[in-house]
């Protein structure tokens, strides 16, 4: 395999502690190397920035709800299509791009690993079909567990071994990566036309509370020693005053220590915290509680979060939080799709226009950034837009610009129609912190890789790690205009994925060798769970178990992480 | 104002996509430069000069540019797409998406236009001397933002789904419209001077629809609110006012609930609807049948194709069953 040496760039790498020093990065046989031979191809990065490929811990990029979004929003594709190129296929779409565009755009921005944030197990095959069709980037998918009948019943009966055996079985069967929890109990309650808006609202029929579900899955996750922690979207998303529910959810994890062999330190990852940091009791007195939530995270070092920044675009919301989407469509009166996924989850989709002229939208924009600026530990705070919910992932460069430049934020704040009201309801105007390049690298590379239990594989430049390397045409010390940040991060000078150059001069030149990450947790044989699975398929599921499993041909290039949970 | 004259010299085999034919694209260009602009045919790209002769030149700005289009342009799509200023005059017919997303200026088509014309229009004036087909001034597929401003005038008839998701602006149809007028509308004003087939204002939450002929059948979700004197065309007239769609949410303003409104001249209304049936159910004359035979000679047309042709050409609205029998008869 080919060798490369990236010379004289300003290197940023939390893994090896390099903070913008001029250094060379060597690539050999797909890995970062100490040195290369004289035959190595030289890339001159003088005056440019070099870092590892970025890791997206939470995005909705593959599967039935993404595809239904594409299907029912032809207007999202209008005038966005790019014809087939030399190395690329036809691609398009804005908030719900095609699989091809998803791969190309992530790669051009220097992202090399992406976690699909919500896989309904029943439709896992569809998720993997789309992952397979998404070029370049390595991807995994998190199956949803927070509204699953098996989980409810075992937890209700206090059968922790059975919960673990079921989780291990489902991860293997769906080729999943970890435990996602969406509106615990609430999406199941939605089947009764109800919801759980606090951690103590019992789920109809099952009589279990969100707090019990979260606690149980957290315990199981650590008992199994999975690479990632539980990954939660808590109850009451998107409602004024919901920060109390968020804090009550986080409290469940307080003091619990992580148990695993992957270097992961957190026991709970809370996703798109922006949507969960709202004060007030109506849209009239709606305000930011980012400070309260961020301070809680600052104190509790066994938790991580991603921001879920609102980018003020027209986008498509989609979540396994079925009742929330129904609530949303009754607010904005736009088209609504809704599905009940049998014994497992539900989901909904509604287009949304985050209009800077609407006070609430501008406050939401501020909250996402406040969280990033109040957070003291960038290694536990990750940049996301909950793509496509708060904005498309293609806006990450813009979010990075806002986090790095107070000037760009103040200009936005001044430009809002309800500028004064927005400033009064948030703290952003007085937050002059500007994140450094090193902190951005922690938030987009080392941090998310570590939280996923992949700190020795991705997100760093230590010898032996996967050679995912990016060169951006930007010099932190010489930025004159914040727009340079957005331009540079929008398309890298060059990107290597596992040692293959996939982007050169801002354009995709190779489709790489994409892999699917999944977790194989070995647990003791469990006849009870095997029998329960058989019975549920016979009695309730609309398909047979033989059509359920994601067999190997759906995952042609797997990267399996084995966990011995015996 | 400078004038550019385009004359179609070669009828395209496929449909020609001519989104570059706008004053915005032609402004500041010579005839030669205009000829270099691209057109699409299927997956092929060609130049304007491959299909049109170009005379004259563009004005300094779009507003100073007038485009006159001559020749058999029935298969040319997207004329005037997204134009913001200036003028286009088409002497014949045009295909789909004429004046789509038009934002300003004026387009005058002297013949007929096909479907999806003036969709998503936000401003300007679009005039058709002949007929328009379906989805006139509607929204793009999936979008909830139909016509938002400007004025559309069709002197003949319009097809189905006219003004879907209309938000603002004015539509004035001289003849009849087919089903689904103003579906999902949330504003704007529609005047139909002939008759409207059924399903008028389905899911409309706001906006005004005037039907000066008859509404074939009023939707059951509309309520007759009473009679009202309303000014139209500069004179006060008595109308029956129907409000709805009662199956939808309705906003309130100053304590009053806002509804979509359908105005029908007093005395017309639904009671006269059977008249439409008897008028429309008339048969084709022998001469018309001969014409039809000639038009579909050596073809296997579908019932819908023939039905549309009869509607467009003879202004006779036949039931699909009748058309089917007619086709069988012609074959024999
Ligand atoms: Zn999400």
Tab-separated table of C-alpha atoms in Angstrom, chain B residues 165-311:
chain	number	residue	atom	x	y	z
B	165	UNK	CA	-51.356	25.623	-1.945
B	166	UNK	CA	-51.941	29.174	-3.174
B	167	UNK	CA	-50.782	31.735	-0.602
B	168	UNK	CA	-51.137	35.048	-2.393
B	169	UNK	CA	-51.581	36.837	-5.716
B	170	UNK	CA	-54.456	36.691	-8.192
B	171	UNK	CA	-55.570	34.127	-10.756
B	172	UNK	CA	-58.149	35.039	-13.377
B	173	UNK	CA	-59.479	32.282	-15.617
B	174	UNK	CA	-61.762	33.324	-18.456
B	175	UNK	CA	-63.223	29.863	-19.063
B	176	UNK	CA	-63.774	26.739	-16.999
B	177	UNK	CA	-61.545	24.842	-14.594
B	178	UNK	CA	-61.328	21.147	-13.909
B	179	UNK	CA	-61.465	19.557	-10.438
B	180	UNK	CA	-59.427	20.472	-7.339
B	181	UNK	CA	-59.345	24.232	-7.562
B	182	UNK	CA	-57.449	25.976	-4.739
B	183	UNK	CA	-56.710	22.839	-2.747
B	184	UNK	CA	-54.886	23.666	0.533
B	185	UNK	CA	-55.034	27.375	-0.311
B	186	UNK	CA	-54.009	29.753	2.438
B	187	UNK	CA	-54.603	33.086	0.783
B	188	UNK	CA	-54.873	34.770	-2.595
B	189	UNK	CA	-57.772	35.442	-4.935
B	190	UNK	CA	-59.081	33.232	-7.725
B	191	UNK	CA	-61.685	34.268	-10.275
B	192	UNK	CA	-63.217	31.636	-12.533
B	193	UNK	CA	-65.456	33.247	-15.130
B	194	UNK	CA	-66.832	29.950	-16.390
B	195	UNK	CA	-67.699	26.817	-14.427
B	196	UNK	CA	-65.708	24.895	-11.851
B	197	UNK	CA	-65.915	21.156	-11.678
B	198	UNK	CA	-66.154	19.664	-8.203
B	199	UNK	CA	-63.886	19.689	-5.170
B	200	UNK	CA	-63.401	23.435	-5.074
B	201	UNK	CA	-61.363	24.705	-2.109
B	202	UNK	CA	-60.677	21.319	-0.544
B	203	UNK	CA	-58.622	21.823	2.640
B	204	UNK	CA	-58.530	25.554	1.993
B	205	UNK	CA	-58.021	27.513	5.223
B	206	UNK	CA	-57.961	31.050	3.828
B	207	UNK	CA	-58.423	32.869	0.520
B	208	UNK	CA	-61.198	33.868	-1.886
B	209	UNK	CA	-62.519	31.896	-4.835
B	210	UNK	CA	-65.075	33.489	-7.182
B	211	UNK	CA	-66.861	31.167	-9.586
B	212	UNK	CA	-69.015	33.289	-11.877
B	213	UNK	CA	-70.503	30.288	-13.672
B	214	UNK	CA	-71.422	27.295	-11.567
B	215	UNK	CA	-69.728	24.987	-9.103
B	216	UNK	CA	-70.672	21.530	-10.255
B	217	UNK	CA	-70.967	20.234	-6.713
B	218	UNK	CA	-70.042	22.159	-3.579
B	219	UNK	CA	-67.946	20.165	-1.111
B	220	UNK	CA	-69.941	18.941	1.883
B	221	UNK	CA	-67.371	20.618	4.130
B	222	UNK	CA	-68.522	24.074	2.975
B	223	UNK	CA	-71.348	25.934	4.661
B	224	UNK	CA	-73.568	28.509	2.956
B	225	UNK	CA	-73.044	31.567	5.099
B	226	UNK	CA	-75.534	33.805	3.299
B	227	UNK	CA	-75.594	36.487	0.665
B	228	UNK	CA	-73.212	39.372	0.437
B	229	UNK	CA	-72.646	42.282	-1.908
B	230	UNK	CA	-69.049	42.198	-3.080
B	231	UNK	CA	-67.186	44.381	-5.549
B	232	UNK	CA	-65.701	42.555	-8.490
B	233	UNK	CA	-64.413	44.031	-11.769
B	234	UNK	CA	-65.269	47.458	-10.414
B	235	UNK	CA	-68.944	46.758	-9.872
B	236	UNK	CA	-70.924	45.554	-6.884
B	237	UNK	CA	-72.591	42.190	-7.291
B	238	UNK	CA	-74.613	39.848	-5.091
B	239	UNK	CA	-72.946	36.573	-4.208
B	240	UNK	CA	-73.769	33.512	-2.180
B	241	UNK	CA	-70.853	33.095	0.200
B	242	UNK	CA	-69.754	29.618	1.212
B	243	UNK	CA	-67.181	29.179	4.004
B	244	UNK	CA	-64.862	26.279	4.742
B	245	UNK	CA	-63.085	23.914	4.580
B	246	UNK	CA	-64.742	22.955	7.846
B	247	UNK	CA	-62.563	19.850	8.111
B	248	UNK	CA	-59.460	22.010	8.635
B	249	UNK	CA	-57.954	24.162	11.353
B	250	UNK	CA	-58.720	27.868	11.024
B	251	UNK	CA	-56.771	30.774	12.459
B	252	UNK	CA	-58.438	33.611	14.326
B	253	UNK	CA	-57.898	37.298	13.731
B	254	UNK	CA	-59.307	39.887	16.142
B	255	UNK	CA	-61.475	37.195	17.684
B	256	UNK	CA	-62.962	36.217	14.341
B	257	UNK	CA	-62.313	32.832	12.736
B	258	UNK	CA	-60.844	33.091	9.236
B	259	UNK	CA	-62.256	30.754	6.596
B	260	UNK	CA	-61.679	30.072	2.961
B	261	UNK	CA	-64.524	31.653	0.983
B	262	UNK	CA	-66.213	30.592	-2.229
B	263	UNK	CA	-68.364	33.225	-3.925
B	264	UNK	CA	-71.032	32.153	-6.394
B	265	UNK	CA	-73.373	34.694	-8.045
B	266	UNK	CA	-76.791	34.606	-6.458
B	267	UNK	CA	-79.031	32.414	-8.535
B	268	UNK	CA	-76.260	30.272	-9.962
B	269	UNK	CA	-75.111	27.953	-7.192
B	270	UNK	CA	-75.462	24.263	-7.022
B	271	UNK	CA	-79.074	24.099	-8.056
B	272	UNK	CA	-78.113	24.793	-11.624
B	273	UNK	CA	-75.497	22.081	-11.626
B	274	UNK	CA	-77.509	19.575	-13.705
B	275	UNK	CA	-77.368	22.117	-16.484
B	276	UNK	CA	-73.652	21.524	-16.726
B	277	UNK	CA	-74.261	17.816	-17.087
B	278	UNK	CA	-76.722	18.158	-19.920
B	279	UNK	CA	-74.600	20.729	-21.667
B	280	UNK	CA	-71.407	18.726	-21.253
B	281	UNK	CA	-72.811	15.333	-22.088
B	282	UNK	CA	-73.445	16.201	-25.699
B	283	UNK	CA	-72.002	13.917	-28.296
B	284	UNK	CA	-69.369	14.728	-30.837
B	285	UNK	CA	-70.511	15.679	-34.308
B	286	UNK	CA	-69.606	13.461	-37.233
B	287	UNK	CA	-67.132	16.069	-38.349
B	288	UNK	CA	-65.493	16.042	-34.930
B	289	UNK	CA	-65.289	12.251	-34.964
B	290	UNK	CA	-63.580	12.418	-38.361
B	291	UNK	CA	-61.133	14.946	-36.916
B	292	UNK	CA	-60.486	12.626	-33.983
B	293	UNK	CA	-59.856	9.644	-36.278
B	294	UNK	CA	-57.320	11.671	-38.178
B	295	UNK	CA	-55.599	12.900	-35.011
B	296	UNK	CA	-55.074	9.421	-33.596
B	297	UNK	CA	-54.492	7.635	-36.888
B	298	UNK	CA	-52.258	4.550	-36.499
B	299	UNK	CA	-52.069	5.096	-32.755
B	300	UNK	CA	-53.281	3.207	-29.707
B	301	UNK	CA	-54.248	6.163	-27.505
B	302	UNK	CA	-55.375	5.678	-23.911
B	303	UNK	CA	-58.858	6.695	-22.889
B	304	UNK	CA	-57.385	9.582	-20.909
B	305	UNK	CA	-55.407	10.854	-23.891
B	306	UNK	CA	-58.477	10.881	-26.075
B	307	UNK	CA	-60.621	12.394	-23.348
B	308	UNK	CA	-58.151	15.211	-22.782
B	309	UNK	CA	-57.889	15.788	-26.510
B	310	UNK	CA	-61.660	16.044	-26.847
B	311	UNK	CA	-61.826	18.414	-23.890
